[in-house]
Coordinates of C-alpha atoms (C1' of nucleotides) in Angstrom, one line a residue:
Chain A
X1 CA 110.6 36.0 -9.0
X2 CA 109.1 35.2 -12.5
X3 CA 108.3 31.8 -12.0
X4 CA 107.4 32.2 -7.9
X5 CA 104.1 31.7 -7.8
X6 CA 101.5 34.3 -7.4
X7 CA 97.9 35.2 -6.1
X8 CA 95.6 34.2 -9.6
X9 CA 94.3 37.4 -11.7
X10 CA 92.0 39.4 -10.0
X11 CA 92.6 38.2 -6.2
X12 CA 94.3 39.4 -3.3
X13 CA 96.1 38.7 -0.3
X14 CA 94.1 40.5 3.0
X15 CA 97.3 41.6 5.1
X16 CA 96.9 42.5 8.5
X17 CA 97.1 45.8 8.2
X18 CA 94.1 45.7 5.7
X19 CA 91.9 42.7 8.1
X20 CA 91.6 45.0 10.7
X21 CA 89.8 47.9 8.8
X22 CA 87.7 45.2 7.2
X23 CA 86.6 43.7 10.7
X24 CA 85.6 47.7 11.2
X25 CA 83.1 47.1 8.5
X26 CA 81.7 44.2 9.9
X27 CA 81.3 44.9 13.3
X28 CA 79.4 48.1 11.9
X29 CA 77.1 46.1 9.3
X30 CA 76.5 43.2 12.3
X31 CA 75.8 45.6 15.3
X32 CA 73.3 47.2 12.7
X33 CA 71.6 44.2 10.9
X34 CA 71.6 42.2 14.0
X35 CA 69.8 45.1 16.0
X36 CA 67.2 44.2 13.2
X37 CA 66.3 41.4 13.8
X38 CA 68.9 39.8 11.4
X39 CA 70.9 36.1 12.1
X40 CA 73.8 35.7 10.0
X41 CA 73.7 32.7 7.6
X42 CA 76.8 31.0 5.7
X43 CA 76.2 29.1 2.9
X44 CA 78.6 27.0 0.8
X45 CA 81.2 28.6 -1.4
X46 CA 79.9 26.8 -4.6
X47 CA 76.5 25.0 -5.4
X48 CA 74.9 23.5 -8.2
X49 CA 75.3 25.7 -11.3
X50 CA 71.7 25.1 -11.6
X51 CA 71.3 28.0 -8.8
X52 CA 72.7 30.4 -10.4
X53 CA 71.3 29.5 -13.9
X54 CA 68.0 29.1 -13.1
X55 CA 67.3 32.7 -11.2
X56 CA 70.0 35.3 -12.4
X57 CA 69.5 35.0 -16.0
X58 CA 70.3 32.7 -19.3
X59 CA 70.9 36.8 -20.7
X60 CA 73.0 38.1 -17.7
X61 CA 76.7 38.4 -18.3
X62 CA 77.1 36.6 -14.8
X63 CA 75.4 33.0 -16.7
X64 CA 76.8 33.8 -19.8
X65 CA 80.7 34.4 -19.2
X66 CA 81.5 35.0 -15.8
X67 CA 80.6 32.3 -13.6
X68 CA 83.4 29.4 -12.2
X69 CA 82.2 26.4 -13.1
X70 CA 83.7 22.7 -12.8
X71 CA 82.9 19.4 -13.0
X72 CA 83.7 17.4 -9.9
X73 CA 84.4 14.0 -9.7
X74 CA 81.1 12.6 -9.4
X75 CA 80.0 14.8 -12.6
X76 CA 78.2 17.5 -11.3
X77 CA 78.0 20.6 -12.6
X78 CA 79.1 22.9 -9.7
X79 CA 80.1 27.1 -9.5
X80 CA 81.7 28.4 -7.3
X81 CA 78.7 31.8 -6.4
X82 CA 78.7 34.7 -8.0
X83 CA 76.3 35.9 -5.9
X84 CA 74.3 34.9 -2.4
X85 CA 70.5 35.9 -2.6
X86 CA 69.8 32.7 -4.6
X87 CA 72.0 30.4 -2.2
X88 CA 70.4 32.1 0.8
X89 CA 66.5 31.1 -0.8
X90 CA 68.1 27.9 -1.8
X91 CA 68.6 27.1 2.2
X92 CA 65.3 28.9 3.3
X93 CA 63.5 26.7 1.2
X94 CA 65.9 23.4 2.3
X95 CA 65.3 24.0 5.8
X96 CA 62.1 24.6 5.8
X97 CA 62.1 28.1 6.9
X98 CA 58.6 28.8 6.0
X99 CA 57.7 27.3 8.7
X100 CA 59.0 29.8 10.9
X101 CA 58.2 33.2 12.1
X102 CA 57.9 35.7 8.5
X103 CA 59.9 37.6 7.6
X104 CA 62.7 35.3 8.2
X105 CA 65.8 38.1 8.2
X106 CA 69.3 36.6 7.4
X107 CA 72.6 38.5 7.1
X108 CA 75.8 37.0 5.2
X109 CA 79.7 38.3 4.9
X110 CA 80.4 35.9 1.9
X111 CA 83.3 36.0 -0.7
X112 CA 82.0 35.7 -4.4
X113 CA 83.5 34.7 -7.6
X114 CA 83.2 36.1 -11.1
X115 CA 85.2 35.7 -14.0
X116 CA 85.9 39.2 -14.8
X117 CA 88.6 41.1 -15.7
X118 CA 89.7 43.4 -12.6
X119 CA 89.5 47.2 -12.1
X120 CA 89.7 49.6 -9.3
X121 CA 86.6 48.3 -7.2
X122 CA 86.1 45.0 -8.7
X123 CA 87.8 41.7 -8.6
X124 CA 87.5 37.3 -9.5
X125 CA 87.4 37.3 -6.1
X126 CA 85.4 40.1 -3.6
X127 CA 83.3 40.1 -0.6
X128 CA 79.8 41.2 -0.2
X129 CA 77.9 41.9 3.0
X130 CA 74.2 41.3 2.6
X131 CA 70.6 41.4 4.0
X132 CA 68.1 39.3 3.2
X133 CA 64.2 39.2 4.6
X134 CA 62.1 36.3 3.2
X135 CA 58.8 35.5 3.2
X136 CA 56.8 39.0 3.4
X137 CA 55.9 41.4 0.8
X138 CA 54.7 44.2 3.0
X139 CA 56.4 47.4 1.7
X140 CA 57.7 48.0 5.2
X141 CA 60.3 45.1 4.4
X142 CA 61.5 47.1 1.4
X143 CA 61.9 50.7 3.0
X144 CA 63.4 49.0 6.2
X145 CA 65.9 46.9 4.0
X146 CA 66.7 49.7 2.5
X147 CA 67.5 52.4 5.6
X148 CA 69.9 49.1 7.0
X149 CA 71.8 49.6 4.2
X150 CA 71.9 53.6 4.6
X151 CA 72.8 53.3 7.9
X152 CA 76.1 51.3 7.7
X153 CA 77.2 53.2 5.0
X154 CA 76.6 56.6 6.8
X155 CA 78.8 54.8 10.3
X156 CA 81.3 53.8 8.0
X157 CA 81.2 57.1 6.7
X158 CA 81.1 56.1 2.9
X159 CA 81.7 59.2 1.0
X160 CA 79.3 61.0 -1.4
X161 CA 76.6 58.7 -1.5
X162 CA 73.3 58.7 -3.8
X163 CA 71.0 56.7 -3.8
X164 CA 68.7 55.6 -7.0
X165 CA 65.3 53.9 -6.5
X166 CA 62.7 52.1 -8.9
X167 CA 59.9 49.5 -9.3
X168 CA 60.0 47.1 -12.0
X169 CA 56.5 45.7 -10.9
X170 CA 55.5 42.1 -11.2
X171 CA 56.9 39.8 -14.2
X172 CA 53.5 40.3 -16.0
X173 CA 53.4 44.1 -15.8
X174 CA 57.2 43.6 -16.5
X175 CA 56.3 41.6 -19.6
X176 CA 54.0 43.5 -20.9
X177 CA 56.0 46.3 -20.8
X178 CA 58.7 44.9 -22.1
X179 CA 56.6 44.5 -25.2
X180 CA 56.2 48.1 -25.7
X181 CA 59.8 49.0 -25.5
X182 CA 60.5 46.3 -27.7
X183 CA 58.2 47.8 -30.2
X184 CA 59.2 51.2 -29.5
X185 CA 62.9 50.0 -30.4
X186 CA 61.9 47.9 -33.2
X187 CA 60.4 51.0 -34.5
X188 CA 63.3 53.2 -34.3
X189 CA 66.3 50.3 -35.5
X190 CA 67.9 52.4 -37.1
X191 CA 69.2 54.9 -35.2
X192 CA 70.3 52.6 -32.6
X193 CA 73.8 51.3 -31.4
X194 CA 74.8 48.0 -32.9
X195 CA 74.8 45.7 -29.4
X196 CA 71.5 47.5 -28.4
X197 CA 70.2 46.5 -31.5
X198 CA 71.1 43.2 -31.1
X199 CA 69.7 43.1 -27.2
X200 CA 66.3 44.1 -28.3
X201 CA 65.3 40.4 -27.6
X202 CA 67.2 39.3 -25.3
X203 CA 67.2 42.5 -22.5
X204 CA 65.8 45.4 -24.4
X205 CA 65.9 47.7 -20.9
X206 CA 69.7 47.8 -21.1
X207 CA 69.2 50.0 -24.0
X208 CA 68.4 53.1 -21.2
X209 CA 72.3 52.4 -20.9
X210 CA 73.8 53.4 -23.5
X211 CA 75.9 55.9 -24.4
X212 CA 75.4 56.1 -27.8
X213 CA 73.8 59.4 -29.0
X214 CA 70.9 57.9 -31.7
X215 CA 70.2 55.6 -29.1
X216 CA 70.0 58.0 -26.3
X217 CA 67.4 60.3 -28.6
X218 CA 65.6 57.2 -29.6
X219 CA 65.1 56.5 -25.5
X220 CA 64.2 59.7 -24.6
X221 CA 60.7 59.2 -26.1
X222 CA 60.3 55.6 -25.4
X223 CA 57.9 54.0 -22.8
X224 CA 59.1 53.6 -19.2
X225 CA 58.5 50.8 -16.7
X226 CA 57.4 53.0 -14.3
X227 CA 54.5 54.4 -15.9
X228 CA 53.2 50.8 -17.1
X229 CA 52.9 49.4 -13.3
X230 CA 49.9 47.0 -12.4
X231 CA 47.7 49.7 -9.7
X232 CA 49.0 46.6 -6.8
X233 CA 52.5 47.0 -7.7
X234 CA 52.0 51.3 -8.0
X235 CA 50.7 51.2 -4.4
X236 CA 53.2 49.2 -3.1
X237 CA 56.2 51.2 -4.5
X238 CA 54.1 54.4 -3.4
X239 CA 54.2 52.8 0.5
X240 CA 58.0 52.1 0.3
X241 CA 58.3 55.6 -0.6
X242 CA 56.4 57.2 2.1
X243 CA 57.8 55.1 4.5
X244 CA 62.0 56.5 3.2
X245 CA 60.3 59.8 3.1
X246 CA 59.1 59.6 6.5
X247 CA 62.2 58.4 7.6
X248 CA 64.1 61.1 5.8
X249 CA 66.2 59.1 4.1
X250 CA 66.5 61.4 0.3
X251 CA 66.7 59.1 -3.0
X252 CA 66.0 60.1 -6.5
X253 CA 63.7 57.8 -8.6
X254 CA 65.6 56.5 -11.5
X255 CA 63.0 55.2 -14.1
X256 CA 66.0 53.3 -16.1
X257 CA 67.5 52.0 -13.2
X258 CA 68.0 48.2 -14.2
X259 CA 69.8 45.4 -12.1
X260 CA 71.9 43.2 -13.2
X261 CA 69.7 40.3 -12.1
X262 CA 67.0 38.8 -13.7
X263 CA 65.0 37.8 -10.5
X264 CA 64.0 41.2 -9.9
X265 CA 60.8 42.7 -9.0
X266 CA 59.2 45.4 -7.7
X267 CA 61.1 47.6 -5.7
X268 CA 65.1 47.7 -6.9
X269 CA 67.3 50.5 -5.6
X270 CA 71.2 51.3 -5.8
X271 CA 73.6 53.1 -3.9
X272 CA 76.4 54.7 -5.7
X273 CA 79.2 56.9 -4.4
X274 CA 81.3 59.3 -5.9
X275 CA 84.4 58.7 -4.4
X276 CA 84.2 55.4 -6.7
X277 CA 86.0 54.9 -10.2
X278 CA 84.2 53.6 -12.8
X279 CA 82.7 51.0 -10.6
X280 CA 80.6 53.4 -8.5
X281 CA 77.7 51.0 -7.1
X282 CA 78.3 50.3 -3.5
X283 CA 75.3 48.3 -2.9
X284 CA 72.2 47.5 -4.0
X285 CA 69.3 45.0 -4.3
X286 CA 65.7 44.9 -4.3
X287 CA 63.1 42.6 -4.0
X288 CA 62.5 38.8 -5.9
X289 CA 59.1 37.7 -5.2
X290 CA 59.8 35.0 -7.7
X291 CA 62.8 33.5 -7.2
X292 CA 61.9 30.8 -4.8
X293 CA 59.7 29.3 -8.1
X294 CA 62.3 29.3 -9.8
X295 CA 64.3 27.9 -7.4
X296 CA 61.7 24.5 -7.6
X297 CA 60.5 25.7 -4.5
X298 CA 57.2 27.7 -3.0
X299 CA 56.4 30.8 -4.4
X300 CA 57.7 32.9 -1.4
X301 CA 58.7 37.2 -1.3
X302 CA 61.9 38.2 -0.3
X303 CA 63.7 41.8 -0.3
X304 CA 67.7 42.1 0.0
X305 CA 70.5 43.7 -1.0
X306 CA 74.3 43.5 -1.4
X307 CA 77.5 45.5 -0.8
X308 CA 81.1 45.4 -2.0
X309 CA 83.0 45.3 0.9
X310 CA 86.3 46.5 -1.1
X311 CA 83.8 49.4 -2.6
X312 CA 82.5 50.3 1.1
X313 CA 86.9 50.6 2.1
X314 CA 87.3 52.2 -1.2
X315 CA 84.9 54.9 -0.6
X316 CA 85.3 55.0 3.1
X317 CA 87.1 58.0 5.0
X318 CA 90.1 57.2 6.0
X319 CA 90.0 55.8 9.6
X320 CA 92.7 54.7 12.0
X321 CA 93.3 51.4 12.4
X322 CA 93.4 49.8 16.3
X323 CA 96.6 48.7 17.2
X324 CA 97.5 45.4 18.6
X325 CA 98.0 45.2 22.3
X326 CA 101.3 43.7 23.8
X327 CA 101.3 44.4 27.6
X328 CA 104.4 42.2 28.7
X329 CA 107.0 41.4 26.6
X330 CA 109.5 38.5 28.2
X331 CA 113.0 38.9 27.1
X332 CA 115.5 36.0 27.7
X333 CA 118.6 37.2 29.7
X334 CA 120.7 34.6 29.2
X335 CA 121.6 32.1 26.8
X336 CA 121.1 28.5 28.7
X337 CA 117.9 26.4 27.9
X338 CA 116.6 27.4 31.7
X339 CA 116.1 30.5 31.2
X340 CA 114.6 30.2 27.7
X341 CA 112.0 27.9 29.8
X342 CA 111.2 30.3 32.4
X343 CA 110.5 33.0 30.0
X344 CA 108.8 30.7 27.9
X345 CA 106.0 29.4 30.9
X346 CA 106.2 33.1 32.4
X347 CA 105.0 34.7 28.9
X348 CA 102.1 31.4 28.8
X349 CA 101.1 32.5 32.3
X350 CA 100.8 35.9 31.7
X351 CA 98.3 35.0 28.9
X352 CA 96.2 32.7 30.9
X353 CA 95.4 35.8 33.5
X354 CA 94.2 37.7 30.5
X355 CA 97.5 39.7 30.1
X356 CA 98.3 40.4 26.0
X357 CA 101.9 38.3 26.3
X358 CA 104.6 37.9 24.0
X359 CA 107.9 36.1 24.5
X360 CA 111.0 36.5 22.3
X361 CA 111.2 33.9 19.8
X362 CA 114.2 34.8 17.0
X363 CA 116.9 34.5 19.3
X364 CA 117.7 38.2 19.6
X365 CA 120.1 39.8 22.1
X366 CA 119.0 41.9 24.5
X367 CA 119.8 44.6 23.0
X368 CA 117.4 43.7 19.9
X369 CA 114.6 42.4 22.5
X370 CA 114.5 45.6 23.7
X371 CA 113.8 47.2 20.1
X372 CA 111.3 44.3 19.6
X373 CA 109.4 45.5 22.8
X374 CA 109.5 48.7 21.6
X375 CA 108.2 47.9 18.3
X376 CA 105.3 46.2 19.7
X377 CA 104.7 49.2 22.2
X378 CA 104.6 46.7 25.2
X379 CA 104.0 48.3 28.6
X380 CA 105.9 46.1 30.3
X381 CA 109.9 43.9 29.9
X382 CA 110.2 40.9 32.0
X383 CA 114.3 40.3 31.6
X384 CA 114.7 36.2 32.5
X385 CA 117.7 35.8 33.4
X386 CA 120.0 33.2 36.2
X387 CA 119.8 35.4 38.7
X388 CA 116.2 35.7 38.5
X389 CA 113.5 38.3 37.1
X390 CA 113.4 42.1 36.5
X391 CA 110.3 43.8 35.7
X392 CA 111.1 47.0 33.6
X393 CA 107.9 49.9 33.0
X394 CA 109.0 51.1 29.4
X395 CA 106.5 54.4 30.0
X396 CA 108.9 55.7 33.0
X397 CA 112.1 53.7 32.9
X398 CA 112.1 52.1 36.1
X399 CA 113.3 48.3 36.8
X400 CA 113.5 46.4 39.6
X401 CA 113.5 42.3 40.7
X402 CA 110.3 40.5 40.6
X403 CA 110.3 37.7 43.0
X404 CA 107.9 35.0 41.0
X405 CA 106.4 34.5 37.7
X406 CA 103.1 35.6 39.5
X407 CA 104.3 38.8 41.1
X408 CA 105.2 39.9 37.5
X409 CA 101.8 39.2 36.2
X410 CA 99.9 40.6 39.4
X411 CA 102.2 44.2 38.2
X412 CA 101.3 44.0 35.0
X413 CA 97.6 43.4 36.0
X414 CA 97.5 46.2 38.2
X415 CA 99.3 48.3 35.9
X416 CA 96.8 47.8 33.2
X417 CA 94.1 49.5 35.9
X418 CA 96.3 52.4 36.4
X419 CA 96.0 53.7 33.0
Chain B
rG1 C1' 87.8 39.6 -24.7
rU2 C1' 89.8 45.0 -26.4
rG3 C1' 92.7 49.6 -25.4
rG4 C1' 96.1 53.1 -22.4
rG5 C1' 100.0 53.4 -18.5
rC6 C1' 103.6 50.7 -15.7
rG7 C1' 107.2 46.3 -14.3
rU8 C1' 115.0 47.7 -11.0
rA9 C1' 116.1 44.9 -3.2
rG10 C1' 110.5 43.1 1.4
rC11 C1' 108.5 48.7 0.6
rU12 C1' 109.2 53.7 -2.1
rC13 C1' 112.2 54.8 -6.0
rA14 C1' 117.1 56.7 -8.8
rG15 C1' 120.0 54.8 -12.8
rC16 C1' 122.0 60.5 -18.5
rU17 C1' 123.3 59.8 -25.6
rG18 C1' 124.1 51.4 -24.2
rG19 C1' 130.0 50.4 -20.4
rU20 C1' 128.5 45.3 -16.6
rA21 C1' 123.4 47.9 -10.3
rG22 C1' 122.4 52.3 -6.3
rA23 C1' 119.7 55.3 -2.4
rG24 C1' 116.1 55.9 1.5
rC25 C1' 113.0 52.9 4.7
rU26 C1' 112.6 48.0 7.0
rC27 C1' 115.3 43.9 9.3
rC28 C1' 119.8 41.9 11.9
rU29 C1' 124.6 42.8 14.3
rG30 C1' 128.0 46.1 16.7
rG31 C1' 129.2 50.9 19.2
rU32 C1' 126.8 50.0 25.0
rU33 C1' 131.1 42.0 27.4
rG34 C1' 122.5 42.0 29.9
rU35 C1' 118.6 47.1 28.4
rG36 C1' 114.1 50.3 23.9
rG37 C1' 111.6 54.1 19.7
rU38 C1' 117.3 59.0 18.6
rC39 C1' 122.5 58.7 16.7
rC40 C1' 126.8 56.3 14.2
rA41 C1' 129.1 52.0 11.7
rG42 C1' 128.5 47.4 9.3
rG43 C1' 125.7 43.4 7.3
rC44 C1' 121.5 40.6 5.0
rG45 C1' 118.7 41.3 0.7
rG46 C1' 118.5 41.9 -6.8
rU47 C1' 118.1 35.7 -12.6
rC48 C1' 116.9 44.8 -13.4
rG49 C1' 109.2 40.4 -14.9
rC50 C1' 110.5 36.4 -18.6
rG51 C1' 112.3 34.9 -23.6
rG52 C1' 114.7 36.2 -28.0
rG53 C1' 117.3 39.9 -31.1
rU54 C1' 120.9 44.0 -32.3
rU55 C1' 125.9 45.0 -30.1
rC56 C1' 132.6 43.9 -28.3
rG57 C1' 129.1 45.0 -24.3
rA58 C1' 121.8 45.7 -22.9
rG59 C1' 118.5 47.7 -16.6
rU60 C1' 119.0 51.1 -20.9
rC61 C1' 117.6 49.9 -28.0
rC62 C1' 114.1 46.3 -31.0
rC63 C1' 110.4 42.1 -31.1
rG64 C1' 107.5 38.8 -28.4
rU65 C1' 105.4 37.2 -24.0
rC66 C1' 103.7 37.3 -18.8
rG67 C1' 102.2 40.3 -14.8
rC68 C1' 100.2 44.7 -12.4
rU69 C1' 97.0 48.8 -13.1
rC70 C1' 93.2 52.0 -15.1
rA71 C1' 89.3 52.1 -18.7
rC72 C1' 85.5 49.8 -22.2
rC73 C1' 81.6 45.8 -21.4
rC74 C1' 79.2 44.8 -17.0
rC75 C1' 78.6 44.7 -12.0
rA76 C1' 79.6 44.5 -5.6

RNA sequence: GUGGGCGUAGCUCAGCUGGUAGAGCUCCUGGUUGUGGUCCAGGCGGUCGCGGGUUCGAGUCCCGUCGCUCACCCCA
């Protein structure tokens, strides 16, 4: 056992048992986001680190420690994604999909990667299911994007959800800013926390984060973002709200409210639940009018979001899981190789005719075949035996000879009507 | 990377102040020489995470290490 091999740190085997309530999830997130408008796009599981680098941050902890990068033979530097907004503008602008009809509204069920150590809620290796509409920066995108999101988590019935909602304007108006609550923290050193101080340069906004008491006082009187908008970017944030008011959809407006990413603008919002650990974020995202740029390509708008998929189940009610169908089980009767064969083609026809089919294939006695069937709640026990083929009903009991393969499936069939 | 909790059969767990490993569930077989979810009996299944130490003797005590887990940091 010690030395047998395991799944790495942080990763995890998806059992059967737990595929089927993820598939749940995803039919509920497709059926919504493709009544949208929204295609589903895959991209590849790594690309050129450059990606990542380049749009997420030098200053983000995802850059700075948690990415999966290797060399491959051919010496590029490639990581495996720790994210899927910049892969997804990455292809956009490949493809030429600028050229199409704008907004251009992609959906993804992608695993990412992130060198982190796990906890409830978070792992090296975890699926997000995402939205993306590029190319438009009408505010309808954002308040749309937004109730998508809502909606699957209310069919999934995700469990005491909140939702937080912010602007961080345009990178000049972002800049500027920035400069004031740099000075407003230069100002007041002193009484901060020892890695706020030292974040003042590098992302002074995380210092709304902190726990620390100084700090906290010191924050309560500093500047915030929201109050230092351009009047473009304060009458595009006021049209995103009217539009989640109008659609009823309640959200608090969290002034700190900072994402992780560096290619935010504009509008950023989060949905937490409180059935969560520590790791309460669901899903969240907002809009990156300038990652395409950095990206190398086209200055183009985009609004998206992202959300754990093992935080969704987490926080999900409990919900039962659909059982697998076996209609006709075929049970070998006797022990010669004819037999075997007949029950082998009879369980192959009954599939071809649409009929859920399964033969016995451990070399059970009957006796066991029986318990097998049973197990698998088949409707139906085809016993091939020398003499022929019995058809047993396992709801009532009854059993009687089947003249052909195709009589036994024609029963089955018309049982399957019956109830 | 740091800290707390936990590692005994596939699963859930018991195992006293150290005496040489158990139960329930699951699975298979038999009771029923070809018939199911109940019942009864039997069987399969364990380097007690790993390594070292103390001891006549370690699942049990000590040290180290690895893993799982929760939390910090941060995020989905």
């Amino acid at each position: 056992m010690s030395d047998a091999l395991q799944a790495p740190r942080g990763t995890f085997d998806v059992l059967p048992e737990q595929s089927a309530l993820r598939l749940t999830v995803e039919v509920s997130a497709r059926k919504i986001l493709e009544a949208a408008g929204y295609r589903r796009i895959e991209t590849p599981a790594f690309e050129d680190t450059d990606v990542f680098r380049r749009t997420v941050g030098e200053s983000t902890d995802i850059v700075q420690k948690e990415m999966y990068t290797l060399i491959d033979g051919g010496g590029r530097s490639l990581t495996l994604r720790p994210e899927v907004t910049a892969p997804i503008v990455r292809a956009y602008a490949e493809h030429g999909m600028h050229k199409l009809a704008q907004p251009v509204k992609l959906w993804y069920l992608s695993s990412c990667f992130r060198y982190e150590r796990a906890q409830a809620g978070r792992y090296r290796q975890f699926w997000q299911i995402g939205a993306e509409a590029i190319g438009s920066e009408d505010p309808a995108v954002d308040a749309e994007s937004i109730l998508l999101l809502a909606a699957i988590l209310e069919e999934l019935g995700v469990r005491g959800v909140r939702l937080r909602l912010a602007s961080l304007g345009t990178p000049a108006s972002r800049a500027r800013y920035r400069e004031l609550l740099q000075a407003h923290l230069r100002a007041h050193e002193d009484r901060l926390a020892h890695d706020v101080r030292e974040r003042i340069d590098l992302n002074p906004l995380r210092a709304f984060d902190s726990d620390h008491a100084g700090t906290r006082e010191v924050m309560q009187t500093a500047p915030l973002l929201l109050d230092h908008l351009d009047a473009a970017d304060v009458e595009h944030f006021a049209t995103v709200r009217a539009l989640l008011d109008a659609s009823e959809l309640g959200y608090e407006i969290d002034p700190t409210l900072v994402r992780g990413l560096d290619y935010y603008t504009r509008t950023v919002f989060e949905f937490t639940s409180e059935a969560l650990g520590a790791q309460s974020g669901v899903g969240g995202g907002g809009r990156y009018d300038g990652l395409a740029e950095q990206l190398g390509a086209h200055a183009t708008p985009g609004m998206g979001w992202a959300a754990g998929i093992e935080r969704i189940l987490l926080a999900a009610e409990e919900r039962p899981v659909p059982e697998p169908v076996c209609d006709l089980f075929v049970a070998v009767g006797g022990d010669g190789a004819p037999e075997r064969t007949a029950a082998f083609l009879l369980a192959a026809q009954a599939r071809r005719a649409g009929v859920p089919a399964q033969v016995e294939l451990a070399g059970r006695s009957l006796k066991g075949q029986f318990k097998q069937a049973a197990r698998l709640r088949a409707r139906y026990v085809a016993i091939v035996g020398a003499d022929g083929i019995e058809l047993k009903d396992m709801e009532n009991g009854e059993q009687s000879a089947v003249p052909s393969p195709s009589a036994v499936v024609a029963t089955v069939l018309r049982g399957r009507f019956e109830t």
